[in-house]
Coordinates of C-alpha atoms in Angstrom, one line a residue:
Chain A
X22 CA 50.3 -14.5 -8.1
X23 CA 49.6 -10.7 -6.8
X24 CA 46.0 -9.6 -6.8
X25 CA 47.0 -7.0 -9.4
X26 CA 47.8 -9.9 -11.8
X27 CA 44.9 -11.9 -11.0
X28 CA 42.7 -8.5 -11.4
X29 CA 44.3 -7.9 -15.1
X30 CA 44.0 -11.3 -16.1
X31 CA 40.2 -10.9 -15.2
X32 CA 39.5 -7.9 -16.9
X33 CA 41.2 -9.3 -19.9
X34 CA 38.7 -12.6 -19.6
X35 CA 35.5 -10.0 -19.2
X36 CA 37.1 -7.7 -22.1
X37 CA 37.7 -10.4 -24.4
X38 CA 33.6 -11.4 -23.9
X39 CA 34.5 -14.8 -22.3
X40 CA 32.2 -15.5 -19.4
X41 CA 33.4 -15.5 -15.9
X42 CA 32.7 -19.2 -14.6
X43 CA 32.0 -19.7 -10.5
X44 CA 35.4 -21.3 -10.2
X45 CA 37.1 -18.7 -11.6
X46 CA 39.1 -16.2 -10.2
X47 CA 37.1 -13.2 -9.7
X48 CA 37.6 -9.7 -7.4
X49 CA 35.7 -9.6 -4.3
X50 CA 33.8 -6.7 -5.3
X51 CA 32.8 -8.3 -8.4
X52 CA 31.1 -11.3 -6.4
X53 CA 29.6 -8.6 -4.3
X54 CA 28.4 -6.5 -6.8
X55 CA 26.7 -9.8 -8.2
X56 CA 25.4 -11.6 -5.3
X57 CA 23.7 -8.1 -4.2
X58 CA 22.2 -7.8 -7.7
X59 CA 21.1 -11.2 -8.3
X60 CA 19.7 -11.9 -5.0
X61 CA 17.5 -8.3 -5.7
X62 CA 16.7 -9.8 -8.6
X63 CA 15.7 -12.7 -7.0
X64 CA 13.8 -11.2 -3.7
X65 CA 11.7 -9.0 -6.9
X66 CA 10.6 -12.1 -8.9
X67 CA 9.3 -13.6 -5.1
X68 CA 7.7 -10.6 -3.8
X69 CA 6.4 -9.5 -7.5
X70 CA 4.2 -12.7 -6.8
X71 CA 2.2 -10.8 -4.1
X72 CA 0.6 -8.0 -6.0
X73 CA -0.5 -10.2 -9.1
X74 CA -1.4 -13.8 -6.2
X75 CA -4.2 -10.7 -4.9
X76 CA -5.7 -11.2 -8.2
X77 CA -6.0 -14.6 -8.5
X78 CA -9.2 -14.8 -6.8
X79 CA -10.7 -12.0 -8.5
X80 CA -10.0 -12.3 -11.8
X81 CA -13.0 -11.5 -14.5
X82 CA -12.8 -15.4 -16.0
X83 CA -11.8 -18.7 -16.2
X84 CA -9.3 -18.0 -18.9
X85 CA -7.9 -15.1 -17.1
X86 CA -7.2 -16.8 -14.0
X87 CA -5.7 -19.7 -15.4
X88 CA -3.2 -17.4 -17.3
X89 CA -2.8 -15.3 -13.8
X90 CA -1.8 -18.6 -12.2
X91 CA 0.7 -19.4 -14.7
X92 CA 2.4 -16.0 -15.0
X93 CA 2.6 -16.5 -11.0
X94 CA 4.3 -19.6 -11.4
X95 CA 6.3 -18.8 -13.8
X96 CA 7.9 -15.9 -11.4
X97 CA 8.1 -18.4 -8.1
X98 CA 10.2 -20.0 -11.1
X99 CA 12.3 -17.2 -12.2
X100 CA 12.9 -16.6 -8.3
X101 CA 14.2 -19.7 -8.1
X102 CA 16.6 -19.7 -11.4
X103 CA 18.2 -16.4 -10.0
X104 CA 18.7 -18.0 -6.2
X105 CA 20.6 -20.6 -7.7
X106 CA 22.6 -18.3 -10.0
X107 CA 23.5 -16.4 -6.5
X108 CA 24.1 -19.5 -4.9
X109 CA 27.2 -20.2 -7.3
X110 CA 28.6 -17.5 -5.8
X111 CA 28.8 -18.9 -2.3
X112 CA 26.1 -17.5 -0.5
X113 CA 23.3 -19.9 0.7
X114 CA 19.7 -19.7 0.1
X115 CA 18.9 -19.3 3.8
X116 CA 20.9 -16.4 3.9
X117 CA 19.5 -14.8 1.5
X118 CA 15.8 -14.9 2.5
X119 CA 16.6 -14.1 6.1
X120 CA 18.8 -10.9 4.4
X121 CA 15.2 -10.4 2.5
X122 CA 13.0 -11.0 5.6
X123 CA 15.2 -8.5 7.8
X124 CA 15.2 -5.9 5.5
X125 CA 18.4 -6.2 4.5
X126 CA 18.3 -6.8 1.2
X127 CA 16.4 -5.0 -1.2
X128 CA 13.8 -6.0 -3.8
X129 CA 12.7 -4.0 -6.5
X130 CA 10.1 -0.6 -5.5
X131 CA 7.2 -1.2 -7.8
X132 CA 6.1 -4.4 -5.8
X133 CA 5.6 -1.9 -3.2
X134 CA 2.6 -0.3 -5.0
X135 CA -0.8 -1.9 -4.5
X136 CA -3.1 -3.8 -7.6
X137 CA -6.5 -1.6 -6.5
X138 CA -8.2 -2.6 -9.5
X139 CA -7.8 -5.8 -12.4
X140 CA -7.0 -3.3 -15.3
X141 CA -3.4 -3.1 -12.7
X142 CA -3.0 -6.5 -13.4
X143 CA -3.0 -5.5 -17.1
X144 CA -0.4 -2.3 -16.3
X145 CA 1.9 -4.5 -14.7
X146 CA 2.2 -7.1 -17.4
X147 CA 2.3 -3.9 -20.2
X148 CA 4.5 -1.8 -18.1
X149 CA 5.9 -3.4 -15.2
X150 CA 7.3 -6.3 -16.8
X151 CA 8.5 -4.1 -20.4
X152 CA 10.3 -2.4 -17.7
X153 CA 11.7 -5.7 -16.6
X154 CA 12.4 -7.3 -20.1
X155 CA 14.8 -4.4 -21.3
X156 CA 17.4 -4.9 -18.3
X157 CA 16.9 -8.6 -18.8
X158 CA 17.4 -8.9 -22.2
X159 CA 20.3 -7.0 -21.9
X160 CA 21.4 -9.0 -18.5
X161 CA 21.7 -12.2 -20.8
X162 CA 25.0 -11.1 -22.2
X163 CA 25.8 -10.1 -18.8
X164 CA 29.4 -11.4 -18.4
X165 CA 28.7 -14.0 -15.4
X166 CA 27.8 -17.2 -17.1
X167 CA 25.3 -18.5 -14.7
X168 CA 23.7 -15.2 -14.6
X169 CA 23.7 -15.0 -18.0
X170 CA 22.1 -18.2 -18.6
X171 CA 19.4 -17.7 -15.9
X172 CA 18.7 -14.6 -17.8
X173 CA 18.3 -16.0 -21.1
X174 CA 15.8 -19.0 -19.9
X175 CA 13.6 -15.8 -18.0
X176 CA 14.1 -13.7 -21.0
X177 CA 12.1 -16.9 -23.0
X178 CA 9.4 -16.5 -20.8
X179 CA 8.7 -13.4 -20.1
X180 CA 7.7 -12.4 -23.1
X181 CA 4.2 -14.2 -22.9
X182 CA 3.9 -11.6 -19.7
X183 CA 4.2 -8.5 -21.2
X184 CA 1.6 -9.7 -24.2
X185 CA -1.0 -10.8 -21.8
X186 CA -0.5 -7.4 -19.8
X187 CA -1.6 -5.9 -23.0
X188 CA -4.1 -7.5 -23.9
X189 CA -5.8 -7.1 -20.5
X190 CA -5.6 -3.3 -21.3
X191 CA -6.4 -3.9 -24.9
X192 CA -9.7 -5.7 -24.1
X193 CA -10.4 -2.9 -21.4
X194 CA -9.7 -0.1 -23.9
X195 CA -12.1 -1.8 -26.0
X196 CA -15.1 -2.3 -23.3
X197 CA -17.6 0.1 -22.2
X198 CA -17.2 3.6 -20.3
X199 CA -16.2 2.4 -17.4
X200 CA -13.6 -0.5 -18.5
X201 CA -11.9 2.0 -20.0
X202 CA -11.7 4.7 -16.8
X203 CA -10.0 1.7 -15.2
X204 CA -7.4 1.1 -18.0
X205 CA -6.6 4.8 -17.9
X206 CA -6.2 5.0 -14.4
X207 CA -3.7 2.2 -14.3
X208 CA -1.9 3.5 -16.8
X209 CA -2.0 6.6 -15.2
X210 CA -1.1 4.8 -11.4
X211 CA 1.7 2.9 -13.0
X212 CA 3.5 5.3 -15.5
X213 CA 5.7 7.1 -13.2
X214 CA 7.1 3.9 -10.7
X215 CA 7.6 2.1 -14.2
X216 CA 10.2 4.4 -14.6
X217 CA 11.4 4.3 -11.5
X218 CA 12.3 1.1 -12.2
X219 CA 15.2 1.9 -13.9
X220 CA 16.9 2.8 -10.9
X221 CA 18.7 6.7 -10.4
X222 CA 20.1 9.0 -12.8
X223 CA 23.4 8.1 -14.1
X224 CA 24.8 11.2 -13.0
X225 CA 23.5 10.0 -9.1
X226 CA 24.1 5.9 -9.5
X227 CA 26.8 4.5 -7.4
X228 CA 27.5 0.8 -8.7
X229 CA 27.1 1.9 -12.7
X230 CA 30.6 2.5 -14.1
X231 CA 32.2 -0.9 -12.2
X232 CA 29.2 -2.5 -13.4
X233 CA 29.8 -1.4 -17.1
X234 CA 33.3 -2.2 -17.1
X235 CA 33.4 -5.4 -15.5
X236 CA 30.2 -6.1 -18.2
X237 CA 27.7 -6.8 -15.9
X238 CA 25.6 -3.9 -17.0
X239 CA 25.4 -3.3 -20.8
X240 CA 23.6 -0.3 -21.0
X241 CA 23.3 2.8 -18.5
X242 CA 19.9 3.3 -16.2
X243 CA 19.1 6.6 -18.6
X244 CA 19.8 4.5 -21.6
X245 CA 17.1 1.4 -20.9
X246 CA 14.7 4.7 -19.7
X247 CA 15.2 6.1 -22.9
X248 CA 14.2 3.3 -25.0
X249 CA 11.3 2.2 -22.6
X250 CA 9.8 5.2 -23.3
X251 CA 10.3 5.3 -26.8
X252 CA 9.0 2.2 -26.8
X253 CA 5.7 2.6 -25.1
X254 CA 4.6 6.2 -26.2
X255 CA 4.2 4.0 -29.8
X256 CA 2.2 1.3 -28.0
X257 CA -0.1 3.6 -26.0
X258 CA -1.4 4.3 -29.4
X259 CA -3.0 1.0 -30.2
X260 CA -4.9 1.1 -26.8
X261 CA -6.1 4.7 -27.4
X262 CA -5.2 5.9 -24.2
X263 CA -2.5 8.5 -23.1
X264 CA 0.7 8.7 -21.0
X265 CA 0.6 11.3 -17.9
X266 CA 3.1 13.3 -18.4
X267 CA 2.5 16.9 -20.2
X268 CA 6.1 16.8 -21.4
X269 CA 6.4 14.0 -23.3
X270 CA 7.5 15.1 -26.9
X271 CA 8.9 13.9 -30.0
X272 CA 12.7 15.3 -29.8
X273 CA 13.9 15.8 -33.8
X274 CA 17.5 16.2 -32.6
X275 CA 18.4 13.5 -30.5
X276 CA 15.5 11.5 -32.0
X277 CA 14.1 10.0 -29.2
X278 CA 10.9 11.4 -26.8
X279 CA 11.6 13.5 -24.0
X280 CA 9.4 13.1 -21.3
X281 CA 9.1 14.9 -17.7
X282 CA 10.8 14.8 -14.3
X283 CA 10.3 11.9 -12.2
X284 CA 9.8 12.3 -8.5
X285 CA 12.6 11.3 -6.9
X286 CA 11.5 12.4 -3.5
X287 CA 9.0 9.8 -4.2
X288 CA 11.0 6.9 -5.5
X289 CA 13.8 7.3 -2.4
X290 CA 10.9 7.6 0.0
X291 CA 9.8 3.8 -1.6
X292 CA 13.2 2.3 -1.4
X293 CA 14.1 3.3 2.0
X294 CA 10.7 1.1 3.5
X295 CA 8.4 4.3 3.0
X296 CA 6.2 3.1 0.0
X297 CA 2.6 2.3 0.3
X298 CA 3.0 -1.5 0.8
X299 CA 6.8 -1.6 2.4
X300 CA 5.4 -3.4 4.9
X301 CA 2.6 -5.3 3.8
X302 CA 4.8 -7.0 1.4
X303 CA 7.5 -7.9 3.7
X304 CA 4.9 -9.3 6.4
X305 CA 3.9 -11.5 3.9
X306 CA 7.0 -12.9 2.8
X307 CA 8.0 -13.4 6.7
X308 CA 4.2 -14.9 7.5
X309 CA 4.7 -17.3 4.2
X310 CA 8.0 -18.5 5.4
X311 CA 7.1 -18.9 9.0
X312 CA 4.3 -21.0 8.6
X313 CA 6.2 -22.9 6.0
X314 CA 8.3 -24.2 8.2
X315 CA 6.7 -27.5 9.6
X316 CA 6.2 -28.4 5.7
X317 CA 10.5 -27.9 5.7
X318 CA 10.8 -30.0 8.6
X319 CA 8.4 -32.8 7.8
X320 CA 10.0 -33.3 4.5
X321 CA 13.3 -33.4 6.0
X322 CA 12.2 -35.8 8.5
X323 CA 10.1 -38.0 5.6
X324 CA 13.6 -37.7 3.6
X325 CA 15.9 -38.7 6.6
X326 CA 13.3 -42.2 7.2
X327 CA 13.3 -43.1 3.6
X328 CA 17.2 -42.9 3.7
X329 CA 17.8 -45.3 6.9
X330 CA 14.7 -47.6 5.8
X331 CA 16.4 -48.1 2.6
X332 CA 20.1 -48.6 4.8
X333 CA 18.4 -50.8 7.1
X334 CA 17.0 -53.1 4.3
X335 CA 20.6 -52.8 2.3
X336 CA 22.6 -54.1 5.3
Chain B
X29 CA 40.6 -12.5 1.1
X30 CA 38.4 -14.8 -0.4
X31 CA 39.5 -16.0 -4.3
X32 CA 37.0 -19.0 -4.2
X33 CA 33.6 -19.6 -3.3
X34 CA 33.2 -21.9 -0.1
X35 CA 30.3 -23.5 -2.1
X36 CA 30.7 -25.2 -5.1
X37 CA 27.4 -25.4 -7.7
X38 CA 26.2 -26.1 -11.0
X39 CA 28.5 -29.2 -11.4
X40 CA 31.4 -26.6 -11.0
X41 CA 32.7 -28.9 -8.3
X42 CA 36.4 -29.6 -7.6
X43 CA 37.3 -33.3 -7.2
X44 CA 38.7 -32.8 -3.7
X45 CA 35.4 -31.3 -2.5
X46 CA 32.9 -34.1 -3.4
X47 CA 34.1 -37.8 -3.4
X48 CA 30.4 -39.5 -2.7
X49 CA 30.5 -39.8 0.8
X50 CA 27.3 -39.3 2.8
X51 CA 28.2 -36.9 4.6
X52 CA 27.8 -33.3 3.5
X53 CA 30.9 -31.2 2.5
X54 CA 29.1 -28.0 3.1
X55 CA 28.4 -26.2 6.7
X56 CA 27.6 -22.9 5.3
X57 CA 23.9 -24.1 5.8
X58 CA 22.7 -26.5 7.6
X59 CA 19.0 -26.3 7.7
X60 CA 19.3 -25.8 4.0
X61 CA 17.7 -28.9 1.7
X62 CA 20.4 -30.7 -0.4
X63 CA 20.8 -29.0 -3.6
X64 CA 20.3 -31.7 -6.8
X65 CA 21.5 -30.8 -10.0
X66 CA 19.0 -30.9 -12.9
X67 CA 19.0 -32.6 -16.5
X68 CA 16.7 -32.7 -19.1
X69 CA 16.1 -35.1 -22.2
X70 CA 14.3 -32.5 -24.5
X71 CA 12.6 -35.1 -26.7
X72 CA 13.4 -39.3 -27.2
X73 CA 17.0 -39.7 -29.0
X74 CA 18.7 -36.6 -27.5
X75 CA 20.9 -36.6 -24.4
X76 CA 20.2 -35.4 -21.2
X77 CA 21.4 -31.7 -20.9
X78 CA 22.4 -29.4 -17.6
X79 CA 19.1 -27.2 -16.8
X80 CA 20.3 -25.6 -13.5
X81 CA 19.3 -27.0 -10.1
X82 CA 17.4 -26.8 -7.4
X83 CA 17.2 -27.8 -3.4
X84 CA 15.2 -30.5 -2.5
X85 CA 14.9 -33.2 0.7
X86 CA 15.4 -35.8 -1.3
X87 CA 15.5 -37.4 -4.9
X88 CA 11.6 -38.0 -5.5
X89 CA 10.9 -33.9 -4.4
X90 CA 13.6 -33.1 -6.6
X91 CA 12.1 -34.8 -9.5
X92 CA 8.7 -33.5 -8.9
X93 CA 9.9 -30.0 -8.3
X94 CA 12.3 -30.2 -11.5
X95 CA 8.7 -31.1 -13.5
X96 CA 7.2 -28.0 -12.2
X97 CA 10.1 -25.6 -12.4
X98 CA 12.1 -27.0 -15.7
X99 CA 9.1 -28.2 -18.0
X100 CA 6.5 -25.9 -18.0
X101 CA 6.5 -25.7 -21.3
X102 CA 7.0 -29.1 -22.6
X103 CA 10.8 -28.6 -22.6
X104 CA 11.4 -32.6 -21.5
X105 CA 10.2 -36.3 -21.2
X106 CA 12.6 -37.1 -18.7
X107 CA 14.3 -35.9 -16.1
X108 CA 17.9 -36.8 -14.4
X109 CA 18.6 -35.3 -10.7
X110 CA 21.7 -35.9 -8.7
X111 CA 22.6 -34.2 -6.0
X112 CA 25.5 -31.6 -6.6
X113 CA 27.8 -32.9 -4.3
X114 CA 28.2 -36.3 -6.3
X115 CA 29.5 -34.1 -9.1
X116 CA 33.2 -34.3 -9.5
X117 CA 35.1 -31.3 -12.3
X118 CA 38.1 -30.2 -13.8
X119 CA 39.4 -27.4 -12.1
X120 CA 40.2 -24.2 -14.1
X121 CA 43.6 -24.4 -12.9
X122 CA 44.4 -27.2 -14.9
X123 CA 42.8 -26.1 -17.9
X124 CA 46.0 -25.7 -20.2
X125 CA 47.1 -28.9 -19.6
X126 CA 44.4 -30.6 -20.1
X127 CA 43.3 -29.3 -23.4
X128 CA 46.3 -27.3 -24.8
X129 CA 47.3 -30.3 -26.6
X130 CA 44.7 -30.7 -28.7
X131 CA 45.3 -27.0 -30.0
X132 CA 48.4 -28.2 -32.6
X133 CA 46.4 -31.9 -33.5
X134 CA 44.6 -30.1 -36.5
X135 CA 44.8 -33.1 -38.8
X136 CA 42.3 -34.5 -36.7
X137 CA 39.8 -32.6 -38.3
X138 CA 38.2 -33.9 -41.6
X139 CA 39.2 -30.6 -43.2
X140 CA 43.2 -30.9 -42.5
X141 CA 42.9 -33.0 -45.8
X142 CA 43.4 -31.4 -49.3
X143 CA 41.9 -34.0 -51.6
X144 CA 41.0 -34.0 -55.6
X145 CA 37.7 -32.0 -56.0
X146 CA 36.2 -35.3 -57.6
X147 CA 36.5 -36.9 -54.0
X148 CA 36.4 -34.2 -51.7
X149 CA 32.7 -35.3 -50.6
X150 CA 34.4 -37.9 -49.1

């Protein structure tokens, strides 16, 4: 059959909202598209670990350090869902950690931004990860099935970080002086790269229309913006703290709040390696790995002797 | 130009590619651990059900790391691994032959049958 065919017969699977399966025909820019955006995904939830594992130590209390650990966990496991969603795909989970360790694959910016103080442990949860739950929950219906369903397990658990972000900041907000200085401040620190998240302007994103068509994207960058900020300029309230950005205002017309330029000098400058933990981050993954490595081969070696024990003693 | 993936996963795996032999079908990477499919019984009297997988060295890792990675929340009380390449599927090719013919077998269902309302519970 041409590739024309097979391409029609595709879009009319993806149009009709049945989801593409990994033995199904698919275009090789859709596999692509996908195994570049899930890896990403991946390689975020991995190295998302290291700003939040700082805080383990330090955090304030028992309690808080026991839910730390489990948020942590809960990412390593997320990671680990979205490697194996790549993996249908035919690319192997060595690849794509040495594409992560040489810099060639991307992970998301805002892991590139230190945790200076533990009410960022409470903007990341709050901001960081309400960020993260809008493209996700619209990534569930995202017309790859394994994708899809790797979304909708994350999606379950994610929610449980975005409450105990807030109520970090909600218990700061409610402390003395100085608690809530710090819950400002991280507000204030994280605001803008939240945003960033979203990725570039419509008008200046690359992979969006394909991405819309063949439904892997549901909504645009500027869209999930949009609501994020409606979203949070309402939540901001209950803490009694403020947003930092002087234009942020109620818009009758269009109904939603319009809010102020980001810097994209600054968020370009983050994705191309400039950011102010680029490096720190990637050293760690490489380090973790690296040293790692006798714990892969002993394991393989344990596995290899169970197997021709249990051979010997069978023949 | 490549129409299918080298690698076949999540129990999406063509007969011809698996067959239970010992050795691995898959040279994309070597110094990769196996990768073991994962199934959960969510609670006594319901079936195992797909979960996703996972790579291991070998069946007892893949059990421990499916505890830690599929039932954090108390999603199971037991757990099935097998490793992918035991996994034998249907290909998508021969999906209309397969189950086409059970598209015009509609008296099959219970509600094919018109019956008098006083025994229509039945």
């Amino acid at each position: 059959m041409p590739v024309q065919d097979m391409e029609k017969i595709f879009q009319d699977t993806v149009d009709r909202e049945v989801k593409i399966e990994p033995l199904n025909w698919m275009p090789d820019a859709y596999r692509k598209t996908l195994v570049r955006q899930i890896s990403q995904h991946a390689h975020s939830e991995i190295v998302g670990m290291l700003p939040e594992g700082a805080w383990i130590t330090r955090a304030p209390s028992l309690k808080r350090k026991a839910i730390l650990l489990a948020k942590v966990q809960d990412e390593a496991g997320h990671g680990l869902y979205l490697y194996s969603a790549a993996e249908t795909l035919g690319t192997s989970r060595e690849q794509m950690i040495d594409d992560l360790h040489t810099g060639k694959a991307k992970y998301s910016s805002i892991f590139n931004y230190p945790t200076v103080t533990w009410a960022d442990i409470g903007a990341i949860g709050w901001l960081v990860d309400g960020a993260a739950i809008l493209n996700q929950v619209m990534l569930c219906r995202t017309s790859y099935g394994p994708y899809a369903r790797a979304m909708v397990r994350i999606c379950k658990e994610e929610s449980f970080h975005q409450r105990q972000g807030f109520d970090i900041l909600l218990t700061l907000s409610n402390g003395t002086e100085e608690q809530r200085a710090m819950c400002q401040d991280a507000i204030n620190r994280w605001w803008w790269p939240s945003l960033m998240m979203f990725g570039p302007r419509d008008t200046e994103s690359t992979n969006s229309d394909q991405s819309m068509k063949w439904k892997i994207k549901r909504k645009t960058n500027d869209e999930l913006r949009q609501q994020f900020v409606d979203m949070c300029v309402e939540q901001v309230k209950v803490l009694g703290m403020t947003l930092p950005d002087p234009d942020l205002k109620w818009n009758e017309e269009s109904g939603h709040y319009d809010f102020g330029e980001i810097d994209w000098n600054e968020f370009w400058a983050v994705v191309k390696g400039n950011g102010p933990c680029n490096k720190e981050r990637l050293e760690a993954r490489r380090q973790a790995w690296e040293e790692g490595t006798w714990v892969r081969e002993a394991a393989a070696a344990h596995a290899a002797k169970q197997q021709s024990k249990k051979q010997a003693s069978a023949a | 130009m490549n129409t299918f993936p080298r690698r076949f996963f999540y129990g999406d795996i063509p007969g011809d590619n698996t067959g239970g032999d010992s050795t691995p079908t898959s040279t994309a990477a070597a110094t990769d651990w196996p990768l073991w499919e994962i199934f959960i019984r969510s609670k006594q009297g319901l079936d195992h059900k797909h979960v996703g997988s996972l790579h291991a060295a070998d069946a007892r890792m893949a059990i421990e790391n499916a505890r830690d990675v599929y039932t954090r929340r108390l999603e199971g009380v037991s757990i099935w691994v097998v490793e992918s390449r035991y996994i034998h599927a249907s290909s998508p090719d021969e999906a209309d032959s397969l189950y086409e013919p059970a598209a015009d077998k509609i008296y099959r269902h219970p509600t094919f049958y018109q019956l008098p309302d006083e025994v229509n519970h039945m």
